């Protein structure tokens, strides 16, 4: 099966790019679906899974709690979720061609020889994108968003480090790095799809 | 006019990529032609220009010589060459659509809004490429080539720093970063050409 993984800076349009790429190529698309499915299998709340897995919570637990019973239980639970996640990613990659956004899939699925894409953009562009797609009630001020973007990126970086021992956003870990500053995602997707298909053939 | 600049790690195939891109798009292609033309205009030896300009010689002069008359003369000559080079790059970018390889063209031609491509590959691939295209009499051993590649990259980095004050190979300075490890350049060029054309339209 052919696998495309997408790592992305928050606000760079990586998710839209992944979705459009999957639609164009006829691949399955996995993003939040992953937490939903883990939650279903483990009979847990998807939001809890997302918060505690994709936000680098394990690291925080290790730093902030001593070796108390409660912390150990939490850690055990989180490891179970991680193991389930790795199993699920491998199942998905074996089942059909797919695009997977985030979740350190490039590293977890290394043996599937995925095409690994990194999507980035300058801060001004990312703030504007967040303002465009932000929800009512969120802090959509420039400074508020810049702070939020940096925080999310830093958590993604921590998460990747935890899984892979590698830094985040290092060119050499990816096959193609795309700067979306000032671009319409839908216009660049056909070229990236062609590139990825050639790479995966 | 439309300008594509190519920055590349030595041995990554950036030059071949640039040449094929120019051929496919019908753009002019400039690489060593730049030193040849400067040499013609200044009535100097092209090899001398290449060695003393593109190898970061100004930095070395500043470090190794005191303020002697001879060093000042050399420095003056090198600045003259640099000024001529900037003038030439602007002339070329104004004359026709073009692809320019190296020469800090992405920075010198910033006001032309060029599409800036970075081409890289892992060391093993770069060594193999150098062995394939190396000339008789050169040290084509793995360790010899690895050393030579690192030295050339470091000089390119110094040169860029001197011109732009910026580091080399930082993703955010480029619009697309292409990892050529294991790839045939001719197969990826059409997709990159499509991407660049969309960016430049």
Tab-separated table of C-alpha atoms in Angstrom:
chain	number	residue	atom	x	y	z
A	1	UNK	CA	0.000	0.000	0.000
A	2	UNK	CA	1.056	3.583	-0.579
A	3	UNK	CA	1.255	5.913	2.392
A	4	UNK	CA	1.638	9.694	2.455
A	5	UNK	CA	2.334	11.313	5.812
A	6	UNK	CA	1.914	15.013	6.449
A	7	UNK	CA	3.720	16.895	9.178
A	8	UNK	CA	2.718	20.508	9.388
A	9	UNK	CA	3.192	23.750	11.225
A	10	UNK	CA	-0.073	24.837	12.824
A	11	UNK	CA	-1.981	27.182	10.528
A	12	UNK	CA	0.007	26.288	7.410
A	13	UNK	CA	-2.890	24.511	5.708
A	14	UNK	CA	-1.382	21.026	6.065
A	15	UNK	CA	-4.694	19.444	6.958
A	16	UNK	CA	-6.487	20.954	3.953
A	17	UNK	CA	-3.575	19.916	1.763
A	18	UNK	CA	-3.768	16.349	3.085
A	19	UNK	CA	-7.518	16.123	2.567
A	20	UNK	CA	-7.341	17.453	-0.985
A	21	UNK	CA	-4.387	15.205	-1.789
A	22	UNK	CA	-6.308	12.153	-0.564
A	23	UNK	CA	-9.407	13.149	-2.560
A	24	UNK	CA	-7.412	13.708	-5.734
A	25	UNK	CA	-5.454	10.469	-5.475
A	26	UNK	CA	-8.370	8.390	-4.245
A	27	UNK	CA	-6.534	7.558	-1.004
A	28	UNK	CA	-8.137	7.191	2.412
A	29	UNK	CA	-7.624	10.186	4.716
A	30	UNK	CA	-6.905	9.912	8.433
A	31	UNK	CA	-6.639	12.752	10.867
A	32	UNK	CA	-8.938	13.000	13.904
A	33	UNK	CA	-10.451	9.701	12.769
A	34	UNK	CA	-7.495	8.068	14.502
A	35	UNK	CA	-8.423	9.256	17.990
A	36	UNK	CA	-12.084	8.493	17.331
A	37	UNK	CA	-11.254	4.895	16.435
A	38	UNK	CA	-8.871	4.424	19.384
A	39	UNK	CA	-11.542	5.813	21.675
A	40	UNK	CA	-14.066	3.361	20.240
A	41	UNK	CA	-11.731	0.410	20.690
A	42	UNK	CA	-10.759	1.383	24.223
A	43	UNK	CA	-14.184	2.645	25.199
A	44	UNK	CA	-12.877	6.089	26.068
A	45	UNK	CA	-13.692	9.703	25.208
A	46	UNK	CA	-12.073	10.827	21.890
A	47	UNK	CA	-11.420	14.322	23.277
A	48	UNK	CA	-9.542	12.833	26.216
A	49	UNK	CA	-7.430	10.732	23.870
A	50	UNK	CA	-6.630	13.739	21.692
A	51	UNK	CA	-5.666	15.912	24.658
A	52	UNK	CA	-3.620	13.316	26.459
A	53	UNK	CA	-1.870	11.746	23.520
A	54	UNK	CA	-1.345	14.394	20.921
A	55	UNK	CA	-0.468	17.117	23.360
A	56	UNK	CA	2.606	15.438	24.754
A	57	UNK	CA	0.942	14.713	28.086
A	58	UNK	CA	3.249	11.817	28.909
A	59	UNK	CA	6.175	14.177	29.077
A	60	UNK	CA	4.262	16.462	31.404
A	61	UNK	CA	3.262	13.627	33.681
A	62	UNK	CA	6.846	12.548	33.981
A	63	UNK	CA	7.973	16.034	34.790
A	64	UNK	CA	5.241	17.171	37.131
A	65	UNK	CA	4.277	14.090	39.151
A	66	UNK	CA	6.392	11.918	41.357
A	67	UNK	CA	6.145	8.157	41.151
A	68	UNK	CA	2.778	8.059	42.854
A	69	UNK	CA	0.229	5.340	42.214
A	70	UNK	CA	-2.053	7.808	40.435
A	71	UNK	CA	0.700	8.984	38.082
A	72	UNK	CA	1.693	5.395	37.376
A	73	UNK	CA	-1.898	4.524	36.510
A	74	UNK	CA	-2.133	7.495	34.190
A	75	UNK	CA	1.172	6.646	32.577
A	76	UNK	CA	0.081	3.034	32.100
A	77	UNK	CA	-3.130	4.202	30.461
A	78	UNK	CA	-1.278	6.533	28.168
A	79	UNK	CA	1.148	3.828	27.116
A	80	UNK	CA	-1.804	1.557	26.342
A	81	UNK	CA	-3.270	4.274	24.134
A	82	UNK	CA	0.047	4.764	22.363
A	83	UNK	CA	0.428	1.050	21.719
A	84	UNK	CA	-3.121	0.953	20.362
A	85	UNK	CA	-2.353	3.928	18.163
A	86	UNK	CA	0.708	2.310	16.643
A	87	UNK	CA	-1.283	-0.860	15.988
A	88	UNK	CA	-4.083	1.155	14.372
A	89	UNK	CA	-1.721	3.150	12.147
A	90	UNK	CA	-0.173	-0.110	10.892
A	91	UNK	CA	-3.611	-1.586	10.251
A	92	UNK	CA	-4.679	1.476	8.269
A	93	UNK	CA	-1.466	1.520	6.241
A	94	UNK	CA	-1.920	-2.169	5.419
A	95	UNK	CA	-5.582	-1.814	4.480
A	96	UNK	CA	-5.452	0.780	1.699
A	97	UNK	CA	-3.477	3.633	0.186
A	98	UNK	CA	-3.799	6.536	2.610
A	99	UNK	CA	-2.834	10.041	3.700
A	100	UNK	CA	-2.170	10.424	7.433
A	101	UNK	CA	-1.870	13.857	9.003
A	102	UNK	CA	0.399	14.245	12.042
A	103	UNK	CA	0.603	11.554	14.758
A	104	UNK	CA	4.327	10.940	14.060
A	105	UNK	CA	3.098	8.586	11.322
A	106	UNK	CA	6.252	9.190	9.247
A	107	UNK	CA	8.275	7.571	11.988
A	108	UNK	CA	5.802	4.936	13.219
A	109	UNK	CA	5.207	3.716	9.656
A	110	UNK	CA	8.827	3.879	8.533
A	111	UNK	CA	8.805	0.253	7.337
A	112	UNK	CA	5.996	1.115	4.876
A	113	UNK	CA	8.326	3.559	3.121
A	114	UNK	CA	5.854	6.461	3.254
A	115	UNK	CA	6.220	9.651	1.258
A	116	UNK	CA	6.802	12.245	3.982
A	117	UNK	CA	5.665	15.797	3.364
A	118	UNK	CA	6.322	18.820	5.580
A	119	UNK	CA	4.017	21.821	5.219
A	120	UNK	CA	5.014	25.226	6.592
A	121	UNK	CA	4.341	28.930	6.157
A	122	UNK	CA	5.428	32.227	7.637
A	123	UNK	CA	3.782	33.398	10.859
A	124	UNK	CA	1.771	36.209	9.236
A	125	UNK	CA	0.171	33.776	6.806
A	126	UNK	CA	-0.555	31.243	9.552
A	127	UNK	CA	-2.215	33.870	11.749
A	128	UNK	CA	-4.399	34.979	8.819
A	129	UNK	CA	-5.393	31.416	8.075
A	130	UNK	CA	-6.362	30.852	11.712
A	131	UNK	CA	-8.414	34.052	11.702
A	132	UNK	CA	-10.219	32.867	8.576
A	133	UNK	CA	-11.061	29.441	9.974
A	134	UNK	CA	-11.263	30.272	13.687
A	135	UNK	CA	-14.421	29.649	15.683
A	136	UNK	CA	-16.556	32.234	17.400
A	137	UNK	CA	-15.505	32.843	20.972
A	138	UNK	CA	-11.820	32.047	20.332
A	139	UNK	CA	-9.118	34.665	20.796
A	140	UNK	CA	-8.474	35.616	17.166
A	141	UNK	CA	-6.217	38.601	17.848
A	142	UNK	CA	-2.861	38.550	16.115
A	143	UNK	CA	-0.837	38.307	19.318
A	144	UNK	CA	-3.195	35.735	20.851
A	145	UNK	CA	-3.021	33.528	17.776
A	146	UNK	CA	0.740	33.843	17.432
A	147	UNK	CA	1.121	32.670	21.010
A	148	UNK	CA	-1.319	29.779	20.471
A	149	UNK	CA	0.418	28.723	17.236
A	150	UNK	CA	3.814	28.658	18.912
A	151	UNK	CA	2.443	26.638	21.796
A	152	UNK	CA	0.855	24.019	19.535
A	153	UNK	CA	3.991	23.742	17.402
A	154	UNK	CA	6.076	23.302	20.495
A	155	UNK	CA	3.802	20.489	21.729
A	156	UNK	CA	3.976	18.813	18.330
A	157	UNK	CA	7.721	19.077	18.500
A	158	UNK	CA	7.800	17.544	22.002
A	159	UNK	CA	5.514	14.758	20.861
A	160	UNK	CA	7.698	13.947	17.889
A	161	UNK	CA	10.812	14.004	20.030
A	162	UNK	CA	9.208	11.587	22.467
A	163	UNK	CA	8.347	9.137	19.697
A	164	UNK	CA	11.258	9.422	17.384
A	165	UNK	CA	14.094	10.988	19.368
A	166	UNK	CA	14.319	13.426	16.465
A	167	UNK	CA	13.648	17.130	16.220
A	168	UNK	CA	10.717	18.510	14.295
A	169	UNK	CA	10.779	20.307	10.967
A	170	UNK	CA	14.256	19.113	9.976
A	171	UNK	CA	14.371	19.066	6.192
A	172	UNK	CA	16.319	15.802	6.001
A	173	UNK	CA	13.461	13.865	7.622
A	174	UNK	CA	11.070	14.719	4.783
A	175	UNK	CA	10.928	14.052	1.049
A	176	UNK	CA	9.353	17.369	0.136
A	177	UNK	CA	8.878	20.571	2.152
A	178	UNK	CA	6.214	22.952	0.946
A	179	UNK	CA	5.992	26.617	1.936
A	180	UNK	CA	2.321	27.587	1.568
A	181	UNK	CA	2.822	31.297	2.309
A	182	UNK	CA	0.487	33.281	0.053
A	183	UNK	CA	-0.715	30.214	-1.855
A	184	UNK	CA	-4.111	28.649	-2.475
A	185	UNK	CA	-3.809	25.043	-1.278
A	186	UNK	CA	-6.103	23.716	-3.990
A	187	UNK	CA	-3.872	25.101	-6.727
A	188	UNK	CA	-0.693	23.409	-5.532
A	189	UNK	CA	-2.238	20.014	-4.725
A	190	UNK	CA	-2.159	18.567	-8.278
A	191	UNK	CA	1.615	19.191	-8.544
A	192	UNK	CA	2.308	17.704	-5.132
A	193	UNK	CA	0.109	14.719	-6.001
A	194	UNK	CA	2.114	14.145	-9.179
A	195	UNK	CA	5.366	14.394	-7.271
A	196	UNK	CA	4.165	11.991	-4.564
A	197	UNK	CA	2.862	9.462	-7.090
A	198	UNK	CA	6.181	9.451	-8.903
A	199	UNK	CA	7.997	8.998	-5.595
A	200	UNK	CA	5.703	6.143	-4.507
A	201	UNK	CA	5.615	4.262	-7.806
B	1	UNK	CA	10.152	38.348	-15.951
B	2	UNK	CA	9.940	35.077	-14.052
B	3	UNK	CA	12.964	33.955	-12.072
B	4	UNK	CA	13.661	30.582	-10.463
B	5	UNK	CA	16.663	30.353	-8.155
B	6	UNK	CA	18.182	27.071	-7.076
B	7	UNK	CA	20.223	26.629	-3.914
B	8	UNK	CA	21.609	23.151	-3.531
B	9	UNK	CA	23.694	20.879	-1.411
B	10	UNK	CA	26.718	19.707	-3.364
B	11	UNK	CA	26.040	16.368	-5.072
B	12	UNK	CA	22.252	16.599	-4.694
B	13	UNK	CA	21.625	17.068	-8.417
B	14	UNK	CA	20.546	20.697	-8.101
B	15	UNK	CA	22.399	21.737	-11.227
B	16	UNK	CA	20.862	18.982	-13.360
B	17	UNK	CA	17.475	19.836	-11.909
B	18	UNK	CA	17.954	23.506	-12.791
B	19	UNK	CA	19.058	22.736	-16.344
B	20	UNK	CA	16.148	20.381	-16.989
B	21	UNK	CA	13.691	22.818	-15.410
B	22	UNK	CA	14.941	25.608	-17.673
B	23	UNK	CA	14.737	23.367	-20.756
B	24	UNK	CA	11.206	22.239	-19.927
B	25	UNK	CA	9.906	25.735	-19.176
B	26	UNK	CA	11.807	27.418	-22.006
B	27	UNK	CA	13.679	29.632	-19.548
B	28	UNK	CA	17.290	30.765	-19.880
B	29	UNK	CA	19.718	28.874	-17.637
B	30	UNK	CA	22.625	30.503	-15.803
B	31	UNK	CA	25.251	28.764	-13.776
B	32	UNK	CA	28.952	29.029	-14.662
B	33	UNK	CA	27.902	31.346	-17.485
B	34	UNK	CA	27.797	34.064	-14.843
B	35	UNK	CA	31.511	33.932	-14.047
B	36	UNK	CA	32.336	33.619	-17.756
B	37	UNK	CA	30.432	36.804	-18.524
B	38	UNK	CA	31.889	38.729	-15.576
B	39	UNK	CA	35.355	37.625	-16.671
B	40	UNK	CA	34.661	38.844	-20.205
B	41	UNK	CA	33.406	42.205	-18.991
B	42	UNK	CA	36.298	42.706	-16.592
B	43	UNK	CA	38.908	41.151	-18.852
B	44	UNK	CA	39.844	38.548	-16.266
B	45	UNK	CA	40.218	34.774	-16.081
B	46	UNK	CA	36.859	32.997	-15.421
B	47	UNK	CA	38.541	30.387	-13.211
B	48	UNK	CA	40.000	33.150	-11.046
B	49	UNK	CA	36.575	34.755	-10.669
B	50	UNK	CA	34.969	31.453	-9.725
B	51	UNK	CA	37.631	30.638	-7.141
B	52	UNK	CA	37.823	34.060	-5.584
B	53	UNK	CA	34.159	34.958	-5.568
B	54	UNK	CA	32.182	31.817	-5.161
B	55	UNK	CA	34.475	30.281	-2.593
B	56	UNK	CA	34.056	33.004	-0.013
B	57	UNK	CA	37.556	34.364	-0.543
B	58	UNK	CA	36.716	37.816	0.800
B	59	UNK	CA	36.110	36.334	4.199
B	60	UNK	CA	39.464	34.594	4.071
B	61	UNK	CA	41.281	37.739	3.003
B	62	UNK	CA	39.755	39.615	5.892
B	63	UNK	CA	40.780	36.963	8.324
B	64	UNK	CA	44.238	36.101	7.082
B	65	UNK	CA	45.746	39.401	5.907
B	66	UNK	CA	46.317	42.561	7.796
B	67	UNK	CA	45.437	45.918	6.285
B	68	UNK	CA	48.341	45.857	3.901
B	69	UNK	CA	48.291	47.605	0.543
B	70	UNK	CA	48.253	44.250	-1.273
B	71	UNK	CA	45.272	42.932	0.685
B	72	UNK	CA	43.420	46.196	0.137
B	73	UNK	CA	43.999	45.915	-3.600
B	74	UNK	CA	42.721	42.343	-3.607
B	75	UNK	CA	39.709	43.309	-1.532
B	76	UNK	CA	38.954	46.209	-3.864
B	77	UNK	CA	39.135	43.890	-6.866
B	78	UNK	CA	36.839	41.381	-5.210
B	79	UNK	CA	34.293	44.036	-4.340
B	80	UNK	CA	34.403	45.218	-7.970
B	81	UNK	CA	33.659	41.669	-9.089
B	82	UNK	CA	30.784	41.351	-6.613
B	83	UNK	CA	29.250	44.634	-7.747
B	84	UNK	CA	29.555	43.489	-11.360
B	85	UNK	CA	27.944	40.198	-10.461
B	86	UNK	CA	24.942	41.839	-8.821
B	87	UNK	CA	24.540	44.107	-11.841
B	88	UNK	CA	24.759	41.107	-14.193
B	89	UNK	CA	22.198	39.057	-12.208
B	90	UNK	CA	19.754	41.973	-12.365
B	91	UNK	CA	20.356	42.368	-16.099
B	92	UNK	CA	19.707	38.679	-16.701
B	93	UNK	CA	16.555	38.659	-14.572
B	94	UNK	CA	15.258	41.698	-16.477
B	95	UNK	CA	16.074	40.269	-19.908
B	96	UNK	CA	14.134	36.989	-19.894
B	97	UNK	CA	12.578	34.293	-17.738
B	98	UNK	CA	15.459	32.361	-16.222
B	99	UNK	CA	16.752	29.719	-13.844
B	100	UNK	CA	19.827	30.731	-11.835
B	101	UNK	CA	21.805	28.149	-9.894
B	102	UNK	CA	23.587	29.281	-6.718
B	103	UNK	CA	25.311	32.687	-6.476
B	104	UNK	CA	22.979	33.846	-3.660
B	105	UNK	CA	20.587	34.839	-6.467
B	106	UNK	CA	17.545	34.292	-4.226
B	107	UNK	CA	18.739	37.124	-2.023
B	108	UNK	CA	20.317	39.415	-4.649
B	109	UNK	CA	17.185	39.225	-6.809
B	110	UNK	CA	14.674	39.491	-3.965
B	111	UNK	CA	12.870	42.423	-5.589
B	112	UNK	CA	12.096	40.232	-8.625
B	113	UNK	CA	10.083	37.902	-6.389
B	114	UNK	CA	11.853	34.743	-7.556
B	115	UNK	CA	10.645	31.219	-6.872
B	116	UNK	CA	13.338	29.852	-4.556
B	117	UNK	CA	14.046	26.146	-4.613
B	118	UNK	CA	16.352	24.238	-2.262
B	119	UNK	CA	17.667	20.866	-3.419
B	120	UNK	CA	19.178	18.392	-0.955
B	121	UNK	CA	19.865	14.690	-0.468
B	122	UNK	CA	21.402	12.375	2.085
B	123	UNK	CA	25.181	12.009	2.157
B	124	UNK	CA	25.223	8.466	0.742
B	125	UNK	CA	23.257	9.556	-2.316
B	126	UNK	CA	25.435	12.618	-2.821
B	127	UNK	CA	28.630	10.565	-2.645
B	128	UNK	CA	27.232	8.110	-5.210
B	129	UNK	CA	26.239	10.925	-7.515
B	130	UNK	CA	29.725	12.446	-7.287
B	131	UNK	CA	31.289	9.044	-8.042
B	132	UNK	CA	29.082	8.702	-11.106
B	133	UNK	CA	29.926	12.144	-12.479
B	134	UNK	CA	33.458	12.530	-11.087
B	135	UNK	CA	36.430	13.107	-13.365
B	136	UNK	CA	39.407	10.837	-13.784
B	137	UNK	CA	42.220	11.688	-11.406
B	138	UNK	CA	39.892	12.984	-8.673
B	139	UNK	CA	39.712	11.306	-5.279
B	140	UNK	CA	36.461	9.380	-5.667
B	141	UNK	CA	36.730	7.361	-2.457
B	142	UNK	CA	33.746	7.575	-0.137
B	143	UNK	CA	35.644	9.274	2.675
B	144	UNK	CA	37.437	11.632	0.277
B	145	UNK	CA	34.195	12.690	-1.370
B	146	UNK	CA	32.354	13.104	1.922
B	147	UNK	CA	35.098	15.439	3.104
B	148	UNK	CA	35.046	17.384	-0.171
B	149	UNK	CA	31.234	17.670	-0.131
B	150	UNK	CA	31.227	19.019	3.429
B	151	UNK	CA	33.933	21.540	2.536
B	152	UNK	CA	32.058	22.856	-0.499
B	153	UNK	CA	28.776	23.091	1.433
B	154	UNK	CA	30.522	24.973	4.187
B	155	UNK	CA	31.959	27.472	1.680
B	156	UNK	CA	28.547	27.928	0.090
B	157	UNK	CA	27.157	28.560	3.532
B	158	UNK	CA	29.878	31.121	4.310
B	159	UNK	CA	29.254	32.829	0.995
B	160	UNK	CA	25.536	33.067	1.596
B	161	UNK	CA	26.104	34.383	5.102
B	162	UNK	CA	28.440	37.063	3.729
B	163	UNK	CA	25.849	38.236	1.198
B	164	UNK	CA	22.625	37.837	3.045
B	165	UNK	CA	23.470	37.646	6.747
B	166	UNK	CA	21.346	34.502	6.740
B	167	UNK	CA	22.212	30.860	7.322
B	168	UNK	CA	22.063	28.320	4.532
B	169	UNK	CA	19.504	25.598	4.022
B	170	UNK	CA	16.866	27.123	6.328
B	171	UNK	CA	13.494	25.934	5.090
B	172	UNK	CA	11.790	29.291	5.670
B	173	UNK	CA	14.030	30.987	3.080
B	174	UNK	CA	12.732	28.761	0.284
B	175	UNK	CA	9.386	28.117	-1.367
B	176	UNK	CA	9.961	24.423	-1.983
B	177	UNK	CA	12.616	22.042	-0.630
B	178	UNK	CA	13.211	18.882	-2.612
B	179	UNK	CA	14.952	15.786	-1.250
B	180	UNK	CA	16.410	13.980	-4.286
B	181	UNK	CA	17.650	10.919	-2.362
B	182	UNK	CA	17.089	7.856	-4.546
B	183	UNK	CA	15.276	9.791	-7.276
B	184	UNK	CA	15.866	10.304	-10.983
B	185	UNK	CA	15.997	14.066	-11.490
B	186	UNK	CA	14.334	13.903	-14.896
B	187	UNK	CA	11.258	12.214	-13.420
B	188	UNK	CA	10.584	14.846	-10.773
B	189	UNK	CA	11.223	17.895	-12.962
B	190	UNK	CA	7.763	18.070	-14.601
B	191	UNK	CA	6.050	18.230	-11.189
B	192	UNK	CA	8.430	20.870	-9.880
B	193	UNK	CA	7.979	22.849	-13.093
B	194	UNK	CA	4.195	22.759	-12.632
B	195	UNK	CA	4.529	23.867	-9.023
B	196	UNK	CA	6.894	26.701	-9.932
B	197	UNK	CA	4.699	27.913	-12.782
B	198	UNK	CA	1.689	28.041	-10.504
B	199	UNK	CA	3.733	29.957	-7.908
B	200	UNK	CA	5.062	32.429	-10.488
B	201	UNK	CA	1.800	33.053	-12.325
